[in-house]
PDB file of C-alpha atoms in Angstrom:
ATOM      1  CA  GLY A1218     -44.158 -10.007   5.460  1.00 68.00           C
ATOM      2  CA  GLN A1219     -44.880  -6.961   7.624  1.00 81.00           C
ATOM      3  CA  LEU A1220     -41.161  -6.358   8.209  1.00 84.00           C
ATOM      4  CA  ALA A1221     -40.356  -6.526   4.552  1.00 78.00           C
ATOM      5  CA  ALA A1222     -43.191  -4.143   3.717  1.00 80.00           C
ATOM      6  CA  ALA A1223     -41.992  -1.694   6.367  1.00 81.00           C
ATOM      7  CA  LEU A1224     -38.403  -1.789   5.028  1.00 79.00           C
ATOM      8  CA  ALA A1225     -39.297  -1.621   1.359  1.00 75.00           C
ATOM      9  CA  PRO A1226     -39.723   2.224   1.089  1.00 75.00           C
ATOM     10  CA  GLY A1227     -36.124   2.659   2.222  1.00 69.00           C
ATOM     11  CA  ARG A1228     -34.483   0.406  -0.257  1.00 68.00           C
ATOM     12  CA  GLY A1229     -34.043   2.963  -3.006  1.00 65.00           C
ATOM     13  CA  ASP A1230     -34.212   2.205  -6.658  1.00 64.00           C
ATOM     14  CA  GLY A1231     -31.886  -0.730  -6.494  1.00 62.00           C
ATOM     15  CA  THR A1232     -29.056   0.791  -8.397  1.00 64.00           C
ATOM     16  CA  THR A1233     -25.417   0.628  -7.301  1.00 61.00           C
ATOM     17  CA  ASP A1234     -24.242   3.694  -9.217  1.00 66.00           C
ATOM     18  CA  THR A1235     -23.294   5.635  -6.100  1.00 80.00           C
ATOM     19  CA  LYS A1236     -20.097   7.433  -5.105  1.00 86.00           C
ATOM     20  CA  TRP A1237     -19.443   4.797  -2.360  1.00 84.00           C
ATOM     21  CA  ALA A1238     -19.912   1.907  -4.780  1.00 83.00           C
ATOM     22  CA  ARG A1239     -17.613   3.478  -7.345  1.00 86.00           C
ATOM     23  CA  THR A1240     -14.946   4.207  -4.764  1.00 87.00           C
ATOM     24  CA  PHE A1241     -15.139   0.665  -3.460  1.00 80.00           C
ATOM     25  CA  ALA A1242     -14.902  -0.765  -6.999  1.00 84.00           C
ATOM     26  CA  ASP A1243     -11.855   1.418  -7.759  1.00 86.00           C
ATOM     27  CA  ASP A1244     -10.104   0.508  -4.536  1.00 82.00           C
ATOM     28  CA  ARG A1245     -10.774  -3.208  -5.067  1.00 79.00           C
ATOM     29  CA  ALA A1246      -9.437  -3.040  -8.635  1.00 84.00           C
ATOM     30  CA  ALA A1247      -6.257  -1.282  -7.435  1.00 82.00           C
ATOM     31  CA  HIS A1248      -5.831  -3.826  -4.651  1.00 74.00           C
ATOM     32  CA  ARG A1249      -6.133  -6.696  -7.194  1.00 76.00           C
ATOM     33  CA  VAL A1250      -3.384  -5.173  -9.330  1.00 80.00           C
ATOM     34  CA  GLN A1251      -1.123  -4.748  -6.335  1.00 73.00           C
ATOM     35  CA  ARG A1252      -1.849  -8.352  -5.239  1.00 71.00           C
ATOM     36  CA  GLU A1253      -0.922  -9.659  -8.669  1.00 73.00           C
ATOM     37  CA  GLU A1254       2.383  -7.772  -8.498  1.00 71.00           C
ATOM     38  CA  GLN A1255       3.128  -9.276  -5.098  1.00 67.00           C
ATOM     39  CA  ALA A1256       2.195 -12.769  -6.274  1.00 67.00           C
ATOM     40  CA  SER A1257       4.882 -12.901  -8.936  1.00 67.00           C
ATOM     41  CA  GLY A1258       7.902 -15.039  -8.338  1.00 66.00           C
ATOM     42  CA  ALA A1259       8.346 -18.722  -7.709  1.00 63.00           C
ATOM     43  CA  TYR A1260      10.208 -18.817  -4.383  1.00 76.00           C
ATOM     44  CA  PRO A1261       9.643 -18.127  -1.637  1.00 86.00           C
ATOM     45  CA  ILE A1262       5.822 -18.352  -2.109  1.00 88.00           C
ATOM     46  CA  GLN A1263       3.942 -15.241  -1.182  1.00 86.00           C
ATOM     47  CA  PRO A1264       0.503 -15.525   0.441  1.00 86.00           C
ATOM     48  CA  SER A1265      -0.991 -13.571  -2.449  1.00 85.00           C
ATOM     49  CA  GLY A1266       0.449 -16.068  -4.915  1.00 87.00           C
ATOM     50  CA  LEU A1267      -0.893 -18.964  -2.897  1.00 90.00           C
ATOM     51  CA  PHE A1268      -4.367 -17.527  -2.833  1.00 90.00           C
ATOM     52  CA  ARG A1269      -4.246 -16.870  -6.595  1.00 89.00           C
ATOM     53  CA  GLU A1270      -3.185 -20.441  -7.413  1.00 92.00           C
ATOM     54  CA  LEU A1271      -5.622 -21.860  -4.908  1.00 93.00           C
ATOM     55  CA  ARG A1272      -8.574 -20.054  -6.375  1.00 91.00           C
ATOM     56  CA  ALA A1273      -7.604 -21.133  -9.880  1.00 93.00           C
ATOM     57  CA  ALA A1274      -7.442 -24.800  -8.763  1.00 95.00           C
ATOM     58  CA  LEU A1275     -10.655 -24.870  -6.705  1.00 95.00           C
ATOM     59  CA  PRO A1276     -14.056 -25.683  -8.239  1.00 95.00           C
ATOM     60  CA  ARG A1277     -16.487 -22.799  -8.204  1.00 94.00           C
ATOM     61  CA  ASP A1278     -18.688 -24.550  -5.573  1.00 96.00           C
ATOM     62  CA  ALA A1279     -15.805 -25.250  -3.185  1.00 96.00           C
ATOM     63  CA  MET A1280     -16.517 -24.622   0.505  1.00 97.00           C
ATOM     64  CA  ILE A1281     -13.624 -23.006   2.348  1.00 96.00           C
ATOM     65  CA  THR A1282     -12.947 -22.977   6.043  1.00 96.00           C
ATOM     66  CA  LEU A1283     -10.490 -20.584   7.646  1.00 94.00           C
ATOM     67  CA  ASP A1284      -8.429 -20.571  10.788  1.00 92.00           C
ATOM     68  CA  ALA A1285      -7.401 -17.782  13.150  1.00 87.00           C
ATOM     69  CA  GLY A1286      -4.356 -15.695  12.231  1.00 81.00           C
ATOM     70  CA  THR A1287      -3.536 -13.064   9.667  1.00 76.00           C
ATOM     71  CA  LEU A1288      -2.638 -15.377   6.792  1.00 74.00           C
ATOM     72  CA  CYS A1289      -6.021 -17.139   6.915  1.00 75.00           C
ATOM     73  CA  LEU A1290      -7.965 -13.956   7.447  1.00 72.00           C
ATOM     74  CA  GLN A1291      -6.425 -12.456   4.361  1.00 78.00           C
ATOM     75  CA  ALA A1292      -8.193 -15.162   2.431  1.00 81.00           C
ATOM     76  CA  THR A1293     -11.579 -13.565   3.172  1.00 78.00           C
ATOM     77  CA  ASP A1294     -10.578 -10.884   0.760  1.00 75.00           C
ATOM     78  CA  ALA A1295      -7.982 -12.535  -1.426  1.00 80.00           C
ATOM     79  CA  LEU A1296     -10.149 -15.474  -2.499  1.00 83.00           C
ATOM     80  CA  ASP A1297     -13.303 -14.984  -4.489  1.00 83.00           C
ATOM     81  CA  HIS A1298     -16.319 -16.879  -3.093  1.00 84.00           C
ATOM     82  CA  PHE A1299     -19.217 -17.784  -5.349  1.00 88.00           C
ATOM     83  CA  GLU A1300     -21.867 -20.211  -4.098  1.00 90.00           C
ATOM     84  CA  PRO A1301     -22.940 -19.731  -0.474  1.00 90.00           C
ATOM     85  CA  PRO A1302     -22.623 -21.244   1.925  1.00 91.00           C
ATOM     86  CA  CYS A1303     -19.016 -21.319   0.923  1.00 91.00           C
ATOM     87  CA  LEU A1304     -16.949 -19.475   3.588  1.00 92.00           C
ATOM     88  CA  PHE A1305     -16.638 -20.537   7.226  1.00 93.00           C
ATOM     89  CA  SER A1306     -14.474 -18.268   9.427  1.00 90.00           C
ATOM     90  CA  PRO A1307     -13.775 -17.866  13.129  1.00 87.00           C
ATOM     91  CA  LEU A1308     -13.521 -14.150  12.455  1.00 79.00           C
ATOM     92  CA  ASP A1309     -11.478 -12.551  15.267  1.00 70.00           C
ATOM     93  CA  PHE A1310     -12.400 -14.953  18.097  1.00 70.00           C
ATOM     94  CA  GLY A1311      -8.912 -16.454  18.301  1.00 73.00           C
ATOM     95  CA  LEU A1312     -10.017 -19.995  17.513  1.00 84.00           C
ATOM     96  CA  VAL A1313      -6.656 -21.392  16.538  1.00 90.00           C
ATOM     97  CA  GLY A1314      -7.101 -24.898  15.123  1.00 90.00           C
ATOM     98  CA  PHE A1315     -10.769 -24.273  14.123  1.00 93.00           C
ATOM     99  CA  SER A1316     -10.437 -24.762  10.397  1.00 95.00           C
ATOM    100  CA  PHE A1317      -9.635 -28.450  10.197  1.00 97.00           C
ATOM    101  CA  ALA A1318     -12.389 -29.644  12.534  1.00 95.00           C
ATOM    102  CA  CYS A1319     -14.793 -27.238  10.954  1.00 96.00           C
ATOM    103  CA  GLY A1320     -13.964 -28.587   7.539  1.00 97.00           C
ATOM    104  CA  LEU A1321     -14.795 -32.144   8.667  1.00 98.00           C
ATOM    105  CA  GLY A1322     -18.184 -30.995   9.844  1.00 98.00           C
ATOM    106  CA  VAL A1323     -18.879 -29.055   6.698  1.00 98.00           C
ATOM    107  CA  LYS A1324     -18.034 -32.036   4.609  1.00 98.00           C
ATOM    108  CA  LEU A1325     -20.393 -34.276   6.539  1.00 98.00           C
ATOM    109  CA  ALA A1326     -23.123 -31.720   6.149  1.00 97.00           C
ATOM    110  CA  ARG A1327     -22.501 -31.245   2.420  1.00 97.00           C
ATOM    111  CA  PRO A1328     -20.759 -34.383   1.031  1.00 97.00           C
ATOM    112  CA  ASP A1329     -21.636 -33.226  -2.488  1.00 97.00           C
ATOM    113  CA  ARG A1330     -19.311 -30.297  -2.437  1.00 97.00           C
ATOM    114  CA  PRO A1331     -15.479 -30.073  -2.202  1.00 97.00           C
ATOM    115  CA  VAL A1332     -14.195 -28.738   1.130  1.00 98.00           C
ATOM    116  CA  VAL A1333     -10.807 -27.057   1.617  1.00 97.00           C
ATOM    117  CA  SER A1334      -9.482 -25.911   4.982  1.00 97.00           C
ATOM    118  CA  LEU A1335      -6.819 -23.222   5.279  1.00 95.00           C
ATOM    119  CA  MET A1336      -4.501 -23.263   8.257  1.00 94.00           C
ATOM    120  CA  GLY A1337      -1.132 -22.103   9.429  1.00 92.00           C
ATOM    121  CA  ASP A1338       1.444 -24.572  10.596  1.00 93.00           C
ATOM    122  CA  GLY A1339       0.924 -23.559  14.235  1.00 92.00           C
ATOM    123  CA  GLY A1340      -2.798 -24.045  14.081  1.00 92.00           C
ATOM    124  CA  PHE A1341      -2.600 -27.387  12.287  1.00 95.00           C
ATOM    125  CA  GLY A1342      -0.145 -28.651  14.857  1.00 94.00           C
ATOM    126  CA  MET A1343      -2.858 -28.163  17.484  1.00 93.00           C
ATOM    127  CA  THR A1344      -5.432 -30.343  15.791  1.00 94.00           C
ATOM    128  CA  LEU A1345      -3.601 -32.704  13.444  1.00 94.00           C
ATOM    129  CA  SER A1346      -4.695 -35.703  15.562  1.00 95.00           C
ATOM    130  CA  GLU A1347      -8.118 -35.285  13.968  1.00 96.00           C
ATOM    131  CA  LEU A1348      -6.585 -36.880  10.884  1.00 97.00           C
ATOM    132  CA  SER A1349      -7.426 -40.096  12.692  1.00 97.00           C
ATOM    133  CA  THR A1350     -11.095 -39.025  12.659  1.00 97.00           C
ATOM    134  CA  ALA A1351     -10.976 -38.041   9.011  1.00 98.00           C
ATOM    135  CA  VAL A1352      -9.400 -41.367   7.954  1.00 98.00           C
ATOM    136  CA  SER A1353     -11.492 -43.557  10.242  1.00 98.00           C
ATOM    137  CA  HIS A1354     -14.741 -41.999   9.004  1.00 98.00           C
ATOM    138  CA  ASP A1355     -13.619 -41.452   5.396  1.00 98.00           C
ATOM    139  CA  ILE A1356     -14.141 -37.636   5.357  1.00 98.00           C
ATOM    140  CA  PRO A1357     -12.304 -36.481   2.248  1.00 98.00           C
ATOM    141  CA  THR A1358     -11.395 -32.850   2.870  1.00 98.00           C
ATOM    142  CA  VAL A1359      -8.241 -31.103   1.714  1.00 98.00           C
ATOM    143  CA  THR A1360      -6.301 -29.183   4.335  1.00 98.00           C
ATOM    144  CA  VAL A1361      -3.866 -26.633   2.973  1.00 97.00           C
ATOM    145  CA  VAL A1362      -1.195 -25.830   5.625  1.00 96.00           C
ATOM    146  CA  MET A1363       0.571 -22.556   5.083  1.00 93.00           C
ATOM    147  CA  ASP A1364       3.962 -23.343   6.521  1.00 93.00           C
ATOM    148  CA  ASN A1365       5.793 -20.081   7.365  1.00 90.00           C
ATOM    149  CA  GLY A1366       7.541 -21.354  10.499  1.00 90.00           C
ATOM    150  CA  CYS A1367       5.970 -18.812  12.840  1.00 88.00           C
ATOM    151  CA  TRP A1368       2.901 -17.566  14.605  1.00 86.00           C
ATOM    152  CA  GLY A1369       2.333 -14.946  11.908  1.00 82.00           C
ATOM    153  CA  ALA A1370       0.056 -12.546  13.734  1.00 82.00           C
ATOM    154  CA  GLU A1371       2.087 -12.543  16.934  1.00 85.00           C
ATOM    155  CA  LYS A1372       5.364 -12.173  15.077  1.00 88.00           C
ATOM    156  CA  ALA A1373       4.009  -9.254  13.028  1.00 85.00           C
ATOM    157  CA  TYR A1374       2.856  -7.495  16.221  1.00 82.00           C
ATOM    158  CA  GLN A1375       6.200  -8.049  17.893  1.00 87.00           C
ATOM    159  CA  ARG A1376       7.930  -6.689  14.808  1.00 87.00           C
ATOM    160  CA  ASP A1377       5.658  -3.635  14.639  1.00 84.00           C
ATOM    161  CA  PHE A1378       5.276  -2.718  18.259  1.00 83.00           C
ATOM    162  CA  PHE A1379       8.260  -4.251  20.107  1.00 86.00           C
ATOM    163  CA  ASP A1380      11.166  -3.488  17.834  1.00 84.00           C
ATOM    164  CA  GLY A1381      11.401  -7.000  16.455  1.00 86.00           C
ATOM    165  CA  ARG A1382      12.031  -8.501  19.940  1.00 90.00           C
ATOM    166  CA  TYR A1383      10.545 -11.905  19.256  1.00 90.00           C
ATOM    167  CA  ILE A1384       9.381 -14.174  22.058  1.00 92.00           C
ATOM    168  CA  GLY A1385       7.726 -17.474  21.372  1.00 90.00           C
ATOM    169  CA  ALA A1386       6.980 -16.384  17.804  1.00 89.00           C
ATOM    170  CA  ASP A1387       8.620 -19.230  15.894  1.00 91.00           C
ATOM    171  CA  VAL A1388       7.075 -22.628  15.203  1.00 91.00           C
ATOM    172  CA  HIS A1389       9.085 -25.807  14.598  1.00 92.00           C
ATOM    173  CA  SER A1390       6.813 -28.323  12.935  1.00 93.00           C
ATOM    174  CA  PRO A1391       7.294 -31.858  11.617  1.00 95.00           C
ATOM    175  CA  PRO A1392       6.786 -32.497   7.901  1.00 96.00           C
ATOM    176  CA  PHE A1393       2.996 -32.635   8.051  1.00 97.00           C
ATOM    177  CA  GLU A1394       2.637 -34.292   4.684  1.00 98.00           C
ATOM    178  CA  ARG A1395       4.528 -37.292   6.053  1.00 98.00           C
ATOM    179  CA  VAL A1396       2.520 -37.256   9.284  1.00 97.00           C
ATOM    180  CA  ALA A1397      -0.646 -37.357   7.140  1.00 98.00           C
ATOM    181  CA  GLU A1398       0.629 -40.382   5.327  1.00 98.00           C
ATOM    182  CA  LEU A1399       1.325 -42.156   8.619  1.00 98.00           C
ATOM    183  CA  TYR A1400      -2.339 -41.587   9.547  1.00 98.00           C
ATOM    184  CA  GLY A1401      -3.365 -43.099   6.215  1.00 98.00           C
ATOM    185  CA  ALA A1402      -4.226 -39.816   4.486  1.00 98.00           C
ATOM    186  CA  VAL A1403      -2.746 -38.246   1.389  1.00 98.00           C
ATOM    187  CA  GLY A1404       0.278 -36.067   1.990  1.00 98.00           C
ATOM    188  CA  LEU A1405       1.522 -33.502  -0.536  1.00 98.00           C
ATOM    189  CA  ARG A1406       4.000 -30.604  -0.444  1.00 97.00           C
ATOM    190  CA  ALA A1407       4.435 -27.496  -2.629  1.00 96.00           C
ATOM    191  CA  GLU A1408       7.672 -25.503  -2.421  1.00 93.00           C
ATOM    192  CA  ARG A1409       7.220 -23.397  -5.552  1.00 92.00           C
ATOM    193  CA  ILE A1410       4.273 -21.408  -6.764  1.00 91.00           C
ATOM    194  CA  ASP A1411       3.778 -23.567  -9.849  1.00 90.00           C
ATOM    195  CA  GLU A1412       3.372 -26.648  -7.656  1.00 94.00           C
ATOM    196  CA  VAL A1413       0.457 -25.305  -5.624  1.00 94.00           C
ATOM    197  CA  GLY A1414      -2.361 -25.880  -8.083  1.00 95.00           C
ATOM    198  CA  GLU A1415      -1.189 -29.331  -9.019  1.00 97.00           C
ATOM    199  CA  ALA A1416      -0.945 -30.371  -5.341  1.00 97.00           C
ATOM    200  CA  VAL A1417      -4.426 -29.077  -4.452  1.00 97.00           C
ATOM    201  CA  ARG A1418      -6.062 -30.698  -7.458  1.00 98.00           C
ATOM    202  CA  ALA A1419      -4.333 -33.970  -6.623  1.00 98.00           C
ATOM    203  CA  GLY A1420      -5.711 -33.746  -3.093  1.00 98.00           C
ATOM    204  CA  LEU A1421      -9.218 -33.067  -4.325  1.00 97.00           C
ATOM    205  CA  GLU A1422      -9.070 -35.867  -6.900  1.00 97.00           C
ATOM    206  CA  SER A1423      -7.760 -38.436  -4.412  1.00 97.00           C
ATOM    207  CA  GLY A1424     -11.192 -38.849  -2.804  1.00 96.00           C
ATOM    208  CA  ARG A1425      -9.399 -39.268   0.554  1.00 98.00           C
ATOM    209  CA  PRO A1426      -8.467 -36.991   3.434  1.00 98.00           C
ATOM    210  CA  ALA A1427      -5.546 -34.958   2.154  1.00 98.00           C
ATOM    211  CA  VAL A1428      -2.987 -32.491   3.580  1.00 98.00           C
ATOM    212  CA  VAL A1429      -1.178 -30.081   1.272  1.00 98.00           C
ATOM    213  CA  VAL A1430       1.777 -28.306   2.895  1.00 97.00           C
ATOM    214  CA  VAL A1431       2.744 -25.038   1.172  1.00 96.00           C
ATOM    215  CA  GLU A1432       6.017 -23.339   2.096  1.00 93.00           C
ATOM    216  CA  VAL A1433       5.094 -19.708   2.537  1.00 91.00           C
ATOM    217  CA  ASP A1434       7.622 -16.813   2.899  1.00 88.00           C
ATOM    218  CA  GLY A1435       8.258 -16.445   6.652  1.00 84.00           C
ATOM    219  CA  ASP A1436       8.971 -12.769   6.193  1.00 82.00           C
ATOM    220  CA  ALA A1437       5.609 -12.018   4.658  1.00 83.00           C
ATOM    221  CA  LEU A1438       4.114 -10.791   7.924  1.00 80.00           C
ATOM    222  CA  TYR A1439       0.883  -8.854   7.851  1.00 76.00           C
ATOM    223  CA  SER A1440      -0.296  -6.729  10.756  1.00 70.00           C
ATOM    224  CA  PHE A1441      -3.752  -5.320  10.248  1.00 62.00           C
ATOM    225  CA  ARG A1442      -4.284  -3.805  13.673  1.00 60.00           C
ATOM    226  CA  ARG A1443      -1.659  -1.107  13.771  1.00 61.00           C
ATOM    227  CA  ASP A1444      -4.321   1.477  14.556  1.00 60.00           C
ATOM    228  CA  SER A1445      -5.120  -0.219  17.828  1.00 60.00           C
ATOM    229  CA  PHE A1446      -1.592   0.529  19.078  1.00 58.00           C
ATOM    230  CA  ALA A1447      -1.043   3.908  17.437  1.00 61.00           C
ATOM    231  CA  HIS A1448      -0.727   5.514  20.842  1.00 60.00           C
ATOM    232  CA  ARG A1449       2.233   3.253  21.760  1.00 58.00           C
ATOM    233  CA  THR A1450       5.894   4.139  21.313  1.00 56.00           C
ATOM    234  CA  PRO A1451       8.534   1.468  20.627  1.00 54.00           C
ATOM    235  CA  THR A1452      10.436   0.057  23.620  1.00 54.00           C
ATOM    236  CA  ASP A1453      13.527   1.900  22.391  1.00 51.00           C
ATOM    237  CA  PRO A1454      13.213   5.483  23.729  1.00 52.00           C
ATOM    238  CA  ASN A1455      15.325   6.755  20.828  1.00 48.00           C
ATOM    239  CA  SER A1456      12.957   5.346  18.204  1.00 49.00           C
ATOM    240  CA  GLU A1457      10.413   7.500  16.488  1.00 50.00           C
ATOM    241  CA  LYS A1458       6.779   7.222  17.467  1.00 50.00           C
ATOM    242  CA  LEU A1459       4.788   4.675  15.494  1.00 46.00           C
ATOM    243  CA  PRO A1460       2.430   6.087  12.851  1.00 45.00           C
TER     244      PRO A1460
END
């Protein structure tokens, strides 16, 4: 009570009609237009297209868990989130494999709401054995595996800062939808953009643990930390300095 009273005088009149708010709204609108343009096309699936179809398929009260890596972290912005608590993220703590296990816990805590976990193929490969837990304890979450065949963040950094000299950046995974079925879960796969929504809805409606593998463009690499390495030069002495 006392803290609220002390802070109240600095809250302003509650309006959002400020230069910062208008700039933010304009930038967000422009970003959405750009994202829609990138999302077009059926194959290969672009991350922006996946997020668009995913949001359209998810109920408004869906609870979403994210994994480490640039594909998943893009979802914090690319997906709209409506009814908190609805977004669970490892942020930048490097918790690869976090999303699946987190989703199981979230579902146990809120069995009344649908839970969807986003992961890359590398991260899911680290924790897929928890499918046994999900099936044994009947925890019906839907795990969407974005299969781009690589460690996306690491490959993007090696592309941007090491002249595309890739070391340990590729991932060779089994067909996770078949592995899910062997565990007794539902396994689904989407190879084209118009298959994503149908697969996600089928997983949600199954009432069982489900894995939806989505083939994402392996060249859609996103490096959001270029500023951290702006002082570096490429390994090739004849190359121009990075911006």
